[in-house]
Amino acid sequence: MRFPLLLLATLVATLTTSAQDSDSGCTDVTACNYDANALTDDASCFHLSITGTSEICSSETTELTTLLQGSTIATGGWAYADVVETPSMLTVPGEYGTIAAALSASSDGDTILVAPGTYIGTYDLPSSHGVHLISEAGPDVTTLDGNQAESVLAVAGNGFEYTIQGFTITGGYAYQYTTVCNGKMGGGIEICGGAIVTVQDNIVINNLGRHRGGGIRLASDNCIIRRNVIAFNTTPQGWASYDGGAALCIQASDFIVENNTICY
């Protein structure tokens, strides 16, 4: 679904759970108020959707490991398909020891294929050309950890096409003006400057954006955000009505957000 107007997506779900006794509750793992301790279902399960397909859930009753069992990203009709290396790809750490080195060596349209592992660092994707940053085996085994330094990924290439696919993106701490976009917004991912970005099949978790977009800040048109888990991110400080969006802050007029699971 496309949204033809300015939208700031401050996604907040405040949910309460009640049970008739200690053994009853919501037993549906895809519900916002799933109770892992419930033995019998009391018909209290609650599902809240945005854009028809994306789910908002509450972290007060649902741990991420539980949420992933039976949720959109795990069993919603798709599973991460391992990406097969081709000769034209730039591989990490096979050909290049670091993601930064592969980005520096890349040209427009290149695919950088990242093997399983945990990669500590933050990355400004090239502004002079588009690249496709893709994990070989998916977010369960491939992590980009910003180590509380700044936004984990920032993208600002005007008119160029990018892909961010198949990572757990965590440890982002967007608090100062340090990236190609802003630096105080988009703890996990910040997109700006006319970049055309597809963000898909990721887990964006435990990041902080000072003013907007704890998980993702989108300030660029023609982007797609789909099939991601965006969970437990924070935005601690806002100065105006357009600040906020702990999971996702959108300041764009033409975009697609679909089939995500968004949790607090």
Coordinates of C-alpha atoms in Angstrom, one line a residue, residues 17-229:
T17 CA -3.8 -8.6 29.7
S18 CA -6.3 -10.2 32.0
A19 CA -6.9 -13.8 32.9
Q20 CA -9.7 -15.6 34.7
D21 CA -7.2 -17.6 36.7
S22 CA -3.4 -18.2 36.7
D23 CA -3.8 -21.0 34.1
S24 CA -5.8 -19.2 31.5
G25 CA -4.9 -16.5 29.0
C26 CA -4.1 -15.9 25.4
T27 CA -2.4 -19.0 23.9
D28 CA -1.9 -17.6 20.3
V29 CA 1.8 -16.9 19.9
T30 CA 1.1 -14.4 17.1
A31 CA -1.2 -12.3 19.3
C32 CA -0.1 -9.1 21.0
N33 CA -1.0 -10.3 24.4
Y34 CA 0.3 -13.9 24.1
D35 CA 0.8 -15.5 27.6
A36 CA 3.5 -18.1 27.6
N37 CA 2.3 -19.4 31.0
A38 CA -1.3 -19.9 29.9
L39 CA -2.5 -23.5 29.7
T40 CA -6.0 -22.8 28.4
D41 CA -7.1 -20.0 26.0
D42 CA -9.6 -17.5 27.5
A43 CA -10.5 -15.9 24.2
S44 CA -8.7 -12.6 25.1
C45 CA -6.2 -12.8 22.2
F46 CA -5.7 -9.4 20.6
H47 CA -4.3 -8.6 17.1
L48 CA -3.7 -5.0 15.9
S49 CA -2.8 -4.4 12.3
I50 CA -1.5 -1.4 10.3
T51 CA -1.4 -1.1 6.5
G52 CA -3.5 -4.3 6.4
T53 CA -0.7 -6.7 7.1
S54 CA 1.9 -5.3 9.6
E55 CA 1.5 -6.3 13.2
I56 CA 2.0 -4.2 16.3
C57 CA 2.7 -6.1 19.5
S58 CA 3.5 -5.3 23.1
S59 CA 6.8 -6.3 24.7
E60 CA 5.2 -6.3 28.1
T61 CA 4.0 -9.8 27.7
T62 CA 5.9 -11.1 24.8
E63 CA 9.6 -11.9 24.5
L64 CA 11.2 -11.7 21.1
T65 CA 12.2 -15.4 21.1
T66 CA 8.5 -16.3 21.7
L67 CA 7.2 -13.8 19.2
L68 CA 9.3 -15.2 16.4
Q69 CA 7.6 -18.6 16.8
G70 CA 4.6 -18.4 14.5
S71 CA 4.9 -14.8 13.7
T72 CA 5.0 -13.1 10.2
I73 CA 8.8 -13.4 9.9
A74 CA 9.0 -17.0 10.9
T75 CA 5.9 -18.7 9.4
G76 CA 4.1 -16.1 7.4
G77 CA 4.5 -18.0 4.1
W78 CA 8.3 -17.4 3.7
A79 CA 11.6 -18.4 5.2
Y80 CA 15.0 -16.8 4.5
A81 CA 16.4 -18.4 1.4
D82 CA 20.2 -18.7 1.5
V83 CA 21.8 -16.5 -1.2
V84 CA 24.1 -18.4 -3.5
E85 CA 27.4 -16.7 -4.3
T86 CA 28.1 -15.7 -7.9
P87 CA 31.4 -14.5 -9.3
S88 CA 30.2 -10.9 -9.6
M89 CA 29.5 -10.6 -5.9
L90 CA 31.9 -9.0 -3.4
T91 CA 32.1 -11.4 -0.4
V92 CA 32.8 -10.7 3.2
P93 CA 35.0 -12.0 4.7
G94 CA 36.1 -14.2 1.8
E95 CA 37.3 -11.5 -0.6
Y96 CA 37.2 -8.5 1.7
G97 CA 38.0 -8.8 5.4
T98 CA 35.4 -6.2 6.5
I99 CA 32.1 -4.8 5.3
A100 CA 33.7 -1.4 5.2
A101 CA 36.4 -2.6 2.8
A102 CA 33.8 -4.2 0.5
L103 CA 31.8 -0.9 0.5
S104 CA 34.9 1.1 -0.4
A105 CA 35.6 -1.3 -3.3
S106 CA 32.1 -1.4 -4.6
S107 CA 30.6 0.1 -7.8
D108 CA 27.1 1.0 -8.7
G109 CA 24.8 -2.1 -8.5
D110 CA 27.2 -4.4 -6.8
T111 CA 26.0 -7.0 -4.3
I112 CA 28.0 -7.4 -1.1
L113 CA 27.4 -10.9 0.2
V114 CA 28.1 -11.3 4.0
A115 CA 28.8 -14.6 5.5
P116 CA 27.3 -15.6 8.9
G117 CA 28.9 -14.0 11.9
T118 CA 28.8 -10.9 14.1
Y119 CA 30.2 -7.7 12.6
I120 CA 31.0 -4.9 15.0
G121 CA 30.8 -1.4 13.4
T122 CA 28.7 1.2 11.7
Y123 CA 28.4 2.0 8.0
D124 CA 27.5 4.9 5.8
L125 CA 26.6 3.2 2.5
P126 CA 28.2 4.9 -0.5
S127 CA 26.4 8.1 -1.5
S128 CA 28.0 8.0 -5.0
H129 CA 26.4 4.7 -6.1
G130 CA 24.0 2.1 -5.0
V131 CA 24.9 -1.3 -3.5
H132 CA 23.0 -4.3 -2.2
L133 CA 24.1 -5.4 1.2
I134 CA 22.8 -8.9 1.7
S135 CA 23.5 -11.7 4.2
E136 CA 24.2 -15.2 2.9
A137 CA 22.1 -17.1 5.5
G138 CA 19.8 -14.6 7.2
P139 CA 19.3 -12.7 10.4
D140 CA 19.4 -15.6 12.8
V141 CA 23.1 -16.1 12.1
T142 CA 24.3 -12.7 10.7
T143 CA 24.5 -9.6 13.0
L144 CA 25.5 -6.0 12.5
D145 CA 26.2 -4.6 15.9
G146 CA 26.7 -0.8 16.2
N147 CA 28.3 -1.2 19.6
Q148 CA 26.4 1.9 20.9
A149 CA 28.5 4.2 18.6
E150 CA 25.9 5.7 16.1
S151 CA 23.3 4.6 13.6
V152 CA 24.3 1.1 12.4
L153 CA 23.5 1.9 8.8
A154 CA 22.9 5.2 7.1
V155 CA 22.0 5.6 3.4
A156 CA 21.9 9.0 1.5
G157 CA 22.6 8.3 -2.2
N158 CA 20.3 10.5 -4.2
G159 CA 18.5 8.5 -6.8
F160 CA 20.6 5.3 -6.3
E161 CA 19.1 1.9 -5.4
Y162 CA 20.1 0.0 -2.3
T163 CA 19.1 -3.2 -0.5
I164 CA 19.6 -4.1 3.1
Q165 CA 18.6 -7.7 3.6
G166 CA 18.9 -10.6 6.0
F167 CA 20.6 -9.1 9.1
T168 CA 20.0 -8.7 12.8
I169 CA 20.7 -5.0 13.2
T170 CA 21.4 -4.0 16.8
G171 CA 23.4 -1.8 19.1
G172 CA 22.7 1.4 17.2
Y173 CA 22.9 4.6 19.3
A174 CA 22.0 7.7 17.2
Y175 CA 22.7 10.6 19.5
Q176 CA 25.1 13.0 17.7
Y177 CA 25.5 14.5 14.2
T178 CA 27.8 11.8 13.0
T179 CA 26.3 10.1 9.8
V180 CA 25.7 11.1 6.2
C181 CA 22.0 11.7 7.1
N182 CA 21.7 13.2 10.6
G183 CA 23.1 11.1 13.3
K184 CA 20.4 11.8 16.0
M185 CA 17.7 9.7 14.2
G186 CA 17.4 6.2 13.1
G187 CA 19.3 4.1 15.6
G188 CA 19.2 0.9 13.5
I189 CA 18.8 2.3 10.0
E190 CA 18.6 5.9 8.7
I191 CA 17.5 6.6 5.1
C192 CA 17.6 10.1 3.6
G193 CA 18.6 12.3 0.7
G194 CA 16.6 10.6 -2.1
A195 CA 18.1 7.1 -1.6
I196 CA 15.8 4.4 -2.9
V197 CA 16.2 1.6 -0.4
T198 CA 14.6 -1.8 0.1
V199 CA 14.8 -3.0 3.7
Q200 CA 13.7 -6.6 4.0
D201 CA 14.0 -9.8 6.0
N202 CA 15.8 -8.2 8.9
I203 CA 15.5 -8.1 12.7
V204 CA 16.0 -4.5 13.9
I205 CA 16.2 -4.8 17.7
N206 CA 17.5 -2.8 20.7
N207 CA 18.6 0.4 19.0
L208 CA 18.1 4.0 20.1
G209 CA 17.3 7.1 18.0
R210 CA 17.5 10.3 20.0
H211 CA 14.7 12.2 18.4
R212 CA 13.1 10.0 15.7
G213 CA 13.1 6.4 14.6
G214 CA 14.6 4.2 17.3
G215 CA 14.6 1.3 14.9
I216 CA 14.3 2.9 11.5
R217 CA 14.0 6.5 10.2
L218 CA 12.8 6.8 6.7
A219 CA 13.1 10.3 5.1
S220 CA 13.3 9.4 1.4
D221 CA 10.6 8.5 -1.1
N222 CA 10.2 5.3 -3.2
C223 CA 11.5 3.0 -0.4
I224 CA 10.2 -0.4 0.7
I225 CA 10.2 -1.8 4.3
R226 CA 8.9 -5.3 4.4
R227 CA 9.1 -8.7 6.2
N228 CA 11.1 -7.2 9.1
V229 CA 10.8 -7.7 12.9

